Amino acid sequence: MISSSVSKLCFHLISSAFQRCRLSEDICRLSVILKSSPASDAPIIRISISDTGTGCSLEEFQNLRYIREDIAVEKWDGLLSVTTTSFCDNEVHRYLLNLRETISGRRMTRLPSNPKNGVKFSGTEICLSVSESIDVLIADINDFFRKILILKIPNVAIELVVGCEDIPGSQCENIFLANDTNPLPFSTSSIERLKSGLEDYILKHGHRSTQNCKSCFSTWDNLKVGSGTACTLESHKSSRSGLMVEVVIILSELDPTCPLFKECFSTTEVLYFEDYKPCPISESILNALTSIDWKIYGLAGGNIVDREGDLLGWENLPPHTRLTMVLHSYHKQNTIPPARPRTQTDRCLIKRAIKHAMDDLKEKHAGILLSANALKIRSYAPDLARSIAGLILSSNDSDFQEECFTLLGLQYREIGGETVEESIKEKIISVIDMNDRKSQTSKEVEMAPAPLLFEDDRCWNSIFQDEECEGENEFSLLD
């Protein structure tokens, strides 16, 4: 998604409102209202972003000092009108912020507040005026909302209202519900919501349509889902304590005759959320992605081919298969965290969570994402099965044959050579696949009671890769 600088400003303000709703214990409404001025050479869009979540703190707007530098003066004058209150407040507070003011003491003007007269409620409204195409803003904000819905936060309803000033009846409304297609109980865990949200995203072709595509995905059996999480240990006393990373990976198969096949299966898509808001792929995340030994999952390439679109290119995904990955990094504490640079710790957490999700995918679905070593050994299975079957069938010892057939789970009478050979081949391949699904973390290799059946250098590569994270922090892998 290529967005304008004004759209990115709106994304930041909407994300803050979304966070305030998320932190509230009540059902909340988040509204974005766009009103365009009558047609002129310099159209002005009045934007209102309001929520019924917890009240805001003025510290939330400190980060906008950096965003405003990307927006030309003729696009936005830097003024924000802020109206906010919390449940415990007796007044509705009003402020005017000028983020283009260089003197910090003059940046905020406190306006007269309004009494609440004993009524208990909370919420925030941010208003600003910008010069931008309303069609660009509508498209970008719609896409932004649809990505937020992947998180499936249960207590937030979102609406986008568009109208034109001085034109009665011009208003149109679009309401997004977090659990519209696949409702989930409030008690559902965050990672389960992320799974469900990504499934909805894929079944709607990246939410470019409003309905699931029945011609492409007749059932959900076309989706193979794996998930993994990693977090800093609670005992670790630092400013980064409580950082959680969740990863969901889906392999989807689609009928190549579908009209949207080329559009949906051009390459792998990577979606990233940081503290419950969609974000671009940073250099730290890029390093985490590219430092994974993808060959142990039978994948080659793994290069970012389009940084703006968050896309990954593979050389050898199975035919008609697409890999979609969503990463979510957030703080477990119930606060709105300040902006901070990515760290080595974050990169290692992301890397471990991705590997855990890939291992989970392999564990649930036999025969997929096999390493190059397993594929090589698999190629020997037909000849080996043929040789063993020939040995059994050529024996004159009926007791020996009957015992072999029993071990294979076959009936002794009326058994053809092809049946025996196929049964042996399936069992050989099953053993190879099971061996390949064993986790290759350094700790599990050291604790393994027996060596791997088909050992190669991939476990030592994994140990070497994980050593770079040791000493930086302690981690917990969660199922």
Coordinates of C-alpha atoms in Angstrom, one line a residue:
M1 CA 0.0 0.0 0.0
I2 CA 1.5 3.3 -1.1
S3 CA 0.0 6.1 1.0
S4 CA 0.3 9.8 1.0
S5 CA 2.0 11.6 3.9
V6 CA -1.4 12.9 5.0
S7 CA -2.7 9.4 5.1
K8 CA 0.2 8.3 7.3
L9 CA -0.7 11.1 9.7
C10 CA -4.3 9.8 9.9
F11 CA -3.0 6.3 10.4
H12 CA -1.0 7.4 13.5
L13 CA -4.0 9.2 14.9
I14 CA -6.4 6.3 14.2
S15 CA -3.9 3.8 15.7
S16 CA -3.8 5.8 19.0
A17 CA -7.6 5.9 19.1
F18 CA -7.7 2.1 18.4
Q19 CA -5.3 1.6 21.3
R20 CA -7.5 3.7 23.7
C21 CA -10.5 1.5 22.7
R22 CA -8.4 -1.7 23.2
L23 CA -7.5 -0.6 26.7
S24 CA -11.1 0.0 27.6
E25 CA -13.1 -2.7 29.3
D26 CA -16.3 -1.7 27.6
I27 CA -17.6 -2.0 24.0
C28 CA -16.1 1.0 22.1
R29 CA -16.8 2.8 18.9
L30 CA -14.1 4.4 16.7
S31 CA -15.3 6.9 14.1
V32 CA -13.5 8.7 11.3
I33 CA -15.5 11.4 9.6
L34 CA -14.2 13.0 6.4
K35 CA -16.0 16.2 5.2
S36 CA -14.8 17.9 2.0
S37 CA -15.3 21.5 1.2
P38 CA -17.1 22.6 -2.0
A39 CA -15.1 22.1 -5.1
S40 CA -12.2 24.6 -5.4
D41 CA -8.7 24.8 -6.6
A42 CA -7.4 23.8 -3.1
P43 CA -9.9 21.3 -1.6
I44 CA -9.9 21.1 2.1
I45 CA -10.8 18.0 4.0
R46 CA -12.0 18.3 7.6
I47 CA -11.1 15.2 9.5
S48 CA -12.5 14.1 12.9
I49 CA -11.2 11.0 14.6
S50 CA -13.1 10.1 17.7
D51 CA -13.3 7.1 20.1
T52 CA -15.1 6.1 23.2
G53 CA -12.1 4.4 24.8
T54 CA -9.9 5.6 27.6
G55 CA -9.0 9.3 27.6
C56 CA -5.7 10.3 25.9
S57 CA -2.6 11.8 27.4
L58 CA -0.8 14.7 25.6
E59 CA 2.4 12.6 25.5
E60 CA 0.8 10.5 22.8
F61 CA 1.3 13.5 20.4
Q62 CA 5.0 13.8 21.0
N63 CA 5.8 11.4 18.1
L64 CA 3.8 13.5 15.7
R65 CA 6.7 16.0 15.7
Y66 CA 8.6 13.6 13.4
I67 CA 5.6 12.8 11.2
R68 CA 4.8 16.5 10.6
E69 CA 8.2 16.9 8.9
D70 CA 7.1 14.7 6.1
I71 CA 4.0 16.8 5.4
A72 CA 4.3 20.1 3.4
V73 CA 3.0 23.2 5.0
E74 CA 0.5 23.6 2.2
K75 CA -0.9 20.2 3.0
W76 CA -1.4 20.7 6.7
D77 CA -0.9 23.7 9.0
G78 CA 0.2 21.5 11.9
L79 CA -2.9 22.3 14.1
L80 CA -4.7 19.6 16.0
S81 CA -7.9 20.2 18.1
V82 CA -8.0 17.7 20.9
T83 CA -11.1 17.1 23.1
T84 CA -10.7 14.3 25.7
T85 CA -12.0 13.0 29.1
S86 CA -11.5 10.0 31.3
F87 CA -14.1 8.3 33.5
C88 CA -12.5 9.8 36.6
D89 CA -12.5 13.3 35.2
N90 CA -15.2 15.8 36.1
E91 CA -14.6 17.9 33.0
V92 CA -14.1 17.5 29.2
H93 CA -10.7 19.0 28.5
R94 CA -9.9 20.9 25.3
Y95 CA -6.6 21.7 23.7
L96 CA -5.1 23.2 20.6
L97 CA -1.8 21.8 19.5
N98 CA 0.5 23.5 17.0
L99 CA 3.1 20.9 16.1
R100 CA 4.9 23.3 13.7
E101 CA 5.7 25.6 16.6
T102 CA 9.5 25.4 17.3
I103 CA 9.2 26.7 20.9
S104 CA 7.9 23.9 23.0
G105 CA 6.2 26.2 25.5
R106 CA 4.0 27.7 22.8
R107 CA 3.1 24.3 21.2
M108 CA 0.0 23.7 23.4
T109 CA -2.9 26.1 24.2
R110 CA -5.3 25.0 26.9
L111 CA -8.9 25.9 25.9
P112 CA -11.9 26.3 28.3
S113 CA -13.1 22.9 29.5
N114 CA -16.7 21.8 29.7
P115 CA -18.3 20.3 32.9
K116 CA -19.6 16.8 32.8
N117 CA -22.3 17.5 35.4
G118 CA -21.9 14.1 37.1
V119 CA -22.2 12.1 33.9
K120 CA -19.6 9.2 33.7
F121 CA -18.1 8.7 30.2
S122 CA -14.8 8.8 28.5
G123 CA -13.5 9.4 25.0
T124 CA -11.4 11.5 22.7
E125 CA -11.9 13.5 19.5
I126 CA -9.0 14.8 17.3
C127 CA -9.8 17.3 14.6
L128 CA -7.7 18.7 11.8
S129 CA -7.9 20.1 8.3
V130 CA -5.8 19.0 5.4
S131 CA -5.4 19.6 1.7
E132 CA -5.7 16.2 0.0
S133 CA -7.7 14.2 -2.4
I134 CA -10.7 12.7 -0.5
D135 CA -10.6 9.7 -2.8
V136 CA -7.0 9.0 -1.8
L137 CA -7.9 9.3 1.9
I138 CA -10.9 7.0 1.6
A139 CA -9.0 4.3 -0.2
D140 CA -6.0 4.4 2.2
I141 CA -8.1 4.5 5.4
N142 CA -10.4 1.7 4.2
D143 CA -7.3 -0.5 3.5
F144 CA -5.9 0.5 6.9
F145 CA -9.1 -0.5 8.7
R146 CA -9.2 -3.8 6.9
K147 CA -5.7 -4.7 8.0
I148 CA -6.5 -3.7 11.6
L149 CA -9.4 -6.2 11.6
I150 CA -6.9 -9.0 11.2
L151 CA -6.2 -8.5 14.9
K152 CA -9.9 -9.1 15.7
I153 CA -10.0 -7.0 18.8
P154 CA -13.3 -8.0 20.3
N155 CA -14.6 -4.7 21.8
V156 CA -14.2 -2.3 19.0
A157 CA -16.6 -1.3 16.2
I158 CA -15.2 1.0 13.5
E159 CA -17.0 3.4 11.1
L160 CA -15.9 5.6 8.3
V161 CA -18.3 8.4 7.4
V162 CA -17.7 10.5 4.3
G163 CA -19.7 13.6 3.3
C164 CA -19.5 17.0 1.6
E165 CA -20.2 20.2 3.4
D166 CA -23.2 22.3 2.3
I167 CA -24.6 19.4 0.3
P168 CA -27.5 17.8 2.2
G169 CA -27.7 14.0 1.8
S170 CA -24.2 13.6 0.6
Q171 CA -23.1 11.5 3.6
C172 CA -22.2 7.8 3.2
E173 CA -21.2 5.4 6.0
N174 CA -19.1 2.3 6.1
I175 CA -19.0 0.3 9.3
F176 CA -16.4 -2.4 10.0
L177 CA -17.1 -5.0 12.7
A178 CA -14.1 -6.9 14.1
N179 CA -15.9 -10.2 14.2
D180 CA -18.2 -9.8 11.2
T181 CA -17.5 -13.1 9.3
N182 CA -16.3 -15.4 12.0
P183 CA -17.4 -14.3 15.5
L184 CA -15.1 -15.4 18.4
P185 CA -15.8 -15.5 22.2
F186 CA -14.4 -12.7 24.2
S187 CA -12.1 -15.1 26.0
T188 CA -10.4 -16.2 22.8
S189 CA -6.6 -15.8 23.1
S190 CA -4.7 -13.2 21.0
I191 CA -2.9 -15.7 18.9
E192 CA -6.2 -17.5 18.1
R193 CA -7.7 -14.2 17.0
L194 CA -4.7 -13.5 14.8
K195 CA -5.2 -16.9 13.2
S196 CA -8.8 -16.3 12.5
G197 CA -8.2 -12.7 11.3
L198 CA -5.5 -13.9 8.8
E199 CA -7.8 -16.7 7.5
D200 CA -10.5 -14.1 6.8
Y201 CA -7.9 -11.8 5.1
I202 CA -6.8 -14.6 2.8
L203 CA -10.3 -15.9 2.0
K204 CA -11.3 -12.4 0.9
H205 CA -8.2 -12.1 -1.3
G206 CA -6.5 -9.6 1.0
H207 CA -9.8 -7.9 1.8
R208 CA -10.0 -6.5 -1.7
S209 CA -13.5 -8.0 -1.8
T210 CA -16.2 -8.1 0.9
Q211 CA -17.1 -11.7 0.6
N212 CA -15.2 -15.0 0.7
C213 CA -14.3 -16.3 -2.7
K214 CA -16.1 -19.6 -3.0
S215 CA -14.6 -20.4 -6.4
C216 CA -11.0 -20.2 -5.0
F217 CA -11.7 -21.5 -1.5
S218 CA -14.6 -23.9 -1.4
T219 CA -13.6 -25.0 2.1
W220 CA -11.0 -24.0 4.7
D221 CA -9.2 -27.2 4.0
N222 CA -7.2 -25.2 1.4
L223 CA -5.5 -23.3 4.3
K224 CA -2.6 -24.9 6.3
V225 CA -2.0 -22.8 9.4
G226 CA 1.0 -22.7 11.8
S227 CA 1.6 -20.3 14.7
G228 CA 4.4 -19.4 17.1
T229 CA 5.1 -17.0 19.9
A230 CA 8.1 -15.7 21.8
C231 CA 8.4 -13.3 24.6
T232 CA 10.9 -11.8 27.1
L233 CA 10.8 -13.5 30.4
E234 CA 8.9 -11.7 33.1
S235 CA 11.9 -12.0 35.4
H236 CA 14.0 -9.9 33.1
K237 CA 14.2 -6.4 34.6
S238 CA 14.6 -3.9 31.8
S239 CA 12.6 -1.4 29.8
R240 CA 11.9 -4.1 27.3
S241 CA 10.3 -6.5 29.7
G242 CA 7.0 -7.9 28.6
L243 CA 7.6 -7.7 24.9
M244 CA 5.6 -10.4 23.0
V245 CA 5.9 -11.5 19.4
E246 CA 3.1 -13.6 17.7
V247 CA 3.5 -15.1 14.2
V248 CA 0.9 -16.8 12.1
I249 CA 1.9 -18.4 8.8
I250 CA -0.7 -19.8 6.3
L251 CA 0.0 -21.9 3.2
S252 CA -3.0 -21.5 0.9
E253 CA -3.8 -23.4 -2.3
L254 CA -5.9 -21.9 -5.0
D255 CA -7.4 -23.2 -8.2
P256 CA -5.3 -21.7 -11.1
T257 CA -8.5 -21.2 -13.1
C258 CA -9.7 -18.6 -10.6
P259 CA -9.8 -15.1 -12.2
L260 CA -7.8 -13.7 -9.3
F261 CA -5.1 -16.4 -9.3
K262 CA -2.3 -14.2 -10.7
E263 CA -3.1 -11.3 -8.5
C264 CA -3.2 -13.4 -5.3
F265 CA -0.4 -15.7 -5.9
S266 CA 2.3 -13.5 -7.4
T267 CA 4.5 -13.7 -4.3
T268 CA 4.5 -14.1 -0.5
E269 CA 3.0 -11.4 1.6
V270 CA 4.3 -10.4 5.0
L271 CA 2.1 -8.2 7.2
Y272 CA 3.6 -6.6 10.3
F273 CA 1.8 -5.1 13.3
E274 CA 3.6 -3.2 16.1
D275 CA 1.6 -2.5 19.3
Y276 CA -1.7 -3.2 17.5
K277 CA -1.1 -1.0 14.4
P278 CA 0.0 -1.9 10.9
C279 CA 3.6 -0.9 10.2
P280 CA 6.1 -1.2 7.4
I281 CA 8.9 -3.8 7.4
S282 CA 11.8 -2.2 9.3
E283 CA 15.5 -3.0 8.8
S284 CA 15.5 -5.1 12.0
I285 CA 12.6 -7.2 10.8
L286 CA 14.2 -7.5 7.4
N287 CA 17.4 -8.8 9.0
A288 CA 15.3 -11.3 11.1
L289 CA 13.6 -12.6 8.0
T290 CA 16.7 -12.9 5.8
S291 CA 18.8 -14.5 8.6
I292 CA 16.5 -17.5 9.0
D293 CA 17.9 -20.7 7.4
W294 CA 14.9 -21.2 5.1
K295 CA 16.5 -24.3 3.5
I296 CA 15.5 -26.4 6.5
Y297 CA 11.9 -25.8 5.4
G298 CA 12.7 -26.6 1.8
L299 CA 12.5 -22.9 0.7
A300 CA 15.1 -21.1 -1.4
G301 CA 15.4 -17.4 -1.9
G302 CA 13.6 -15.5 0.8
N303 CA 14.6 -12.1 -0.5
I304 CA 12.4 -9.0 0.1
V305 CA 11.4 -8.0 -3.5
D306 CA 9.2 -5.1 -2.6
R307 CA 10.0 -3.3 0.6
E308 CA 7.0 -0.9 0.3
G309 CA 4.6 -3.8 -0.2
D310 CA 6.1 -6.0 2.4
L311 CA 6.6 -8.9 0.0
L312 CA 8.9 -11.9 0.1
G313 CA 10.0 -13.9 -3.0
W314 CA 10.6 -17.6 -3.0
E315 CA 12.1 -19.7 -5.7
N316 CA 10.5 -23.0 -5.0
L317 CA 7.1 -22.9 -3.3
P318 CA 4.9 -25.8 -4.3
P319 CA 2.7 -25.1 -7.4
H320 CA -0.4 -23.0 -6.9
T321 CA 0.6 -22.3 -3.3
R322 CA 1.1 -19.0 -1.6
L323 CA 2.6 -18.3 1.8
T324 CA 1.2 -15.5 3.9
M325 CA 2.8 -14.4 7.1
V326 CA 1.6 -12.0 9.8
L327 CA 3.9 -10.8 12.6
H328 CA 2.6 -8.9 15.7
S329 CA 5.0 -7.4 18.3
Y330 CA 3.4 -5.7 21.3
H331 CA 3.9 -5.0 25.0
K332 CA 1.8 -7.1 27.4
Q333 CA 1.4 -4.4 29.9
N334 CA -1.9 -2.5 29.7
T335 CA -0.5 0.8 28.6
I336 CA 0.1 2.7 25.3
P337 CA 3.9 2.4 24.9
P338 CA 6.1 5.2 23.7
A339 CA 7.8 4.9 20.3
R340 CA 11.2 3.2 20.5
P341 CA 13.8 2.0 18.1
R342 CA 14.0 -1.7 17.1
T343 CA 16.6 -3.6 19.0
Q344 CA 18.6 -6.8 18.7
T345 CA 16.3 -8.4 21.2
D346 CA 13.2 -7.7 19.0
R347 CA 15.0 -9.2 16.0
C348 CA 15.8 -12.4 17.9
L349 CA 12.3 -12.6 19.3
I350 CA 10.8 -12.3 15.8
K351 CA 13.2 -14.8 14.4
R352 CA 12.4 -17.4 17.1
A353 CA 8.6 -16.9 16.7
I354 CA 8.8 -17.3 13.0
K355 CA 10.8 -20.6 13.4
H356 CA 8.3 -21.8 16.0
A357 CA 5.4 -21.1 13.6
M358 CA 7.2 -22.9 10.7
D359 CA 7.9 -25.9 12.9
D360 CA 4.2 -25.9 14.0
L361 CA 3.1 -25.9 10.4
K362 CA 5.4 -28.8 9.6
E363 CA 4.2 -30.7 12.7
K364 CA 0.5 -30.3 11.8
H365 CA 0.8 -31.1 8.1
A366 CA 3.0 -34.1 7.1
G367 CA 5.0 -33.8 3.9
I368 CA 5.1 -30.0 3.6
L369 CA 8.1 -27.7 4.0
L370 CA 10.5 -30.6 3.9
S371 CA 14.2 -29.7 4.1
A372 CA 16.4 -30.3 1.1
N373 CA 18.0 -33.2 3.0
A374 CA 14.6 -34.9 3.5
L375 CA 13.7 -34.4 -0.1
K376 CA 16.9 -36.0 -1.2
I377 CA 16.4 -39.0 1.1
R378 CA 12.7 -39.2 0.0
S379 CA 13.9 -39.7 -3.6
Y380 CA 15.5 -43.0 -2.6
A381 CA 12.2 -44.4 -1.0
P382 CA 10.7 -45.9 -4.2
D383 CA 13.8 -47.9 -5.1
L384 CA 14.3 -49.0 -1.5
A385 CA 10.6 -50.0 -1.2
R386 CA 10.8 -51.9 -4.5
S387 CA 13.9 -53.9 -3.3
I388 CA 12.3 -54.7 0.1
A389 CA 9.0 -55.8 -1.5
G390 CA 10.9 -58.0 -3.9
L391 CA 12.8 -59.6 -1.1
I392 CA 9.6 -60.4 0.8
L393 CA 7.7 -61.7 -2.2
S394 CA 10.5 -63.8 -3.5
S395 CA 10.9 -65.7 -0.2
N396 CA 9.7 -69.3 0.0
D397 CA 9.2 -69.0 3.8
S398 CA 5.5 -68.5 4.3
D399 CA 6.0 -67.7 8.0
F400 CA 8.5 -65.0 7.1
Q401 CA 6.1 -63.5 4.6
E402 CA 3.1 -63.6 6.9
E403 CA 5.1 -61.8 9.7
C404 CA 6.3 -59.1 7.2
F405 CA 2.7 -58.6 6.0
T406 CA 1.5 -58.3 9.6
L407 CA 4.1 -55.7 10.4
L408 CA 3.0 -53.8 7.3
G409 CA -0.7 -54.0 8.4
L410 CA -1.6 -56.1 5.4
Q411 CA -3.7 -59.3 5.0
Y412 CA -1.6 -62.3 4.1
R413 CA -3.9 -63.6 1.4
E414 CA -4.2 -62.2 -2.1
I415 CA -1.6 -59.5 -1.7
G416 CA -0.2 -58.0 -4.9
G417 CA 3.4 -56.9 -5.4
E418 CA 2.3 -53.2 -6.0
T419 CA 0.3 -53.2 -2.7
V420 CA 3.3 -54.4 -0.7
E421 CA 5.7 -51.9 -2.4
E422 CA 3.3 -49.0 -1.9
S423 CA 2.8 -49.8 1.7
I424 CA 6.6 -50.0 2.3
K425 CA 7.2 -46.8 0.5
E426 CA 4.5 -44.9 2.6
K427 CA 6.1 -46.1 5.8
I428 CA 9.6 -45.1 4.7
I429 CA 8.4 -41.7 3.7
S430 CA 6.4 -41.3 7.0
V431 CA 9.6 -42.0 9.0
I432 CA 11.6 -39.5 6.9
D433 CA 8.9 -36.8 7.3
M434 CA 8.7 -37.4 11.1
N435 CA 12.4 -37.2 11.4
D436 CA 12.4 -33.9 9.4
R437 CA 9.7 -32.4 11.7
K438 CA 11.9 -32.7 14.8
S439 CA 12.7 -29.3 16.2
Q440 CA 16.3 -28.2 15.6
T441 CA 16.9 -25.8 18.4
S442 CA 20.2 -26.2 20.1
K443 CA 18.6 -27.0 23.5
E444 CA 16.6 -29.9 22.1
V445 CA 19.5 -31.3 20.1
E446 CA 21.5 -31.4 23.3
M447 CA 18.7 -33.1 25.2
A448 CA 17.8 -35.5 22.5
P449 CA 17.9 -39.1 23.7
A450 CA 19.1 -40.4 20.3
P451 CA 20.8 -38.8 17.3
L452 CA 18.7 -37.9 14.3
L453 CA 17.9 -40.8 11.9
F454 CA 19.1 -38.8 8.9
E455 CA 21.6 -36.3 10.2
D456 CA 22.9 -33.4 8.2
D457 CA 24.4 -30.0 9.0
R458 CA 21.1 -28.2 9.4
C459 CA 21.0 -28.6 13.2
W460 CA 24.5 -27.2 13.6
N461 CA 23.5 -24.3 11.3
S462 CA 20.5 -23.7 13.6
I463 CA 22.7 -23.7 16.7
F464 CA 25.1 -21.3 15.1
Q465 CA 22.3 -18.9 14.2
D466 CA 20.7 -19.0 17.7
E467 CA 24.1 -18.2 19.4
E468 CA 23.9 -14.7 18.1
C469 CA 20.8 -14.0 20.3
E470 CA 22.3 -15.5 23.5
G471 CA 23.5 -13.1 26.0
E472 CA 21.3 -10.3 24.7
N473 CA 18.2 -11.5 26.5
E474 CA 16.3 -14.5 27.8
F475 CA 13.3 -15.8 25.9
S476 CA 10.3 -18.0 26.5
L477 CA 8.7 -19.9 23.6
L478 CA 4.9 -20.3 24.2
D479 CA 2.6 -22.8 22.5

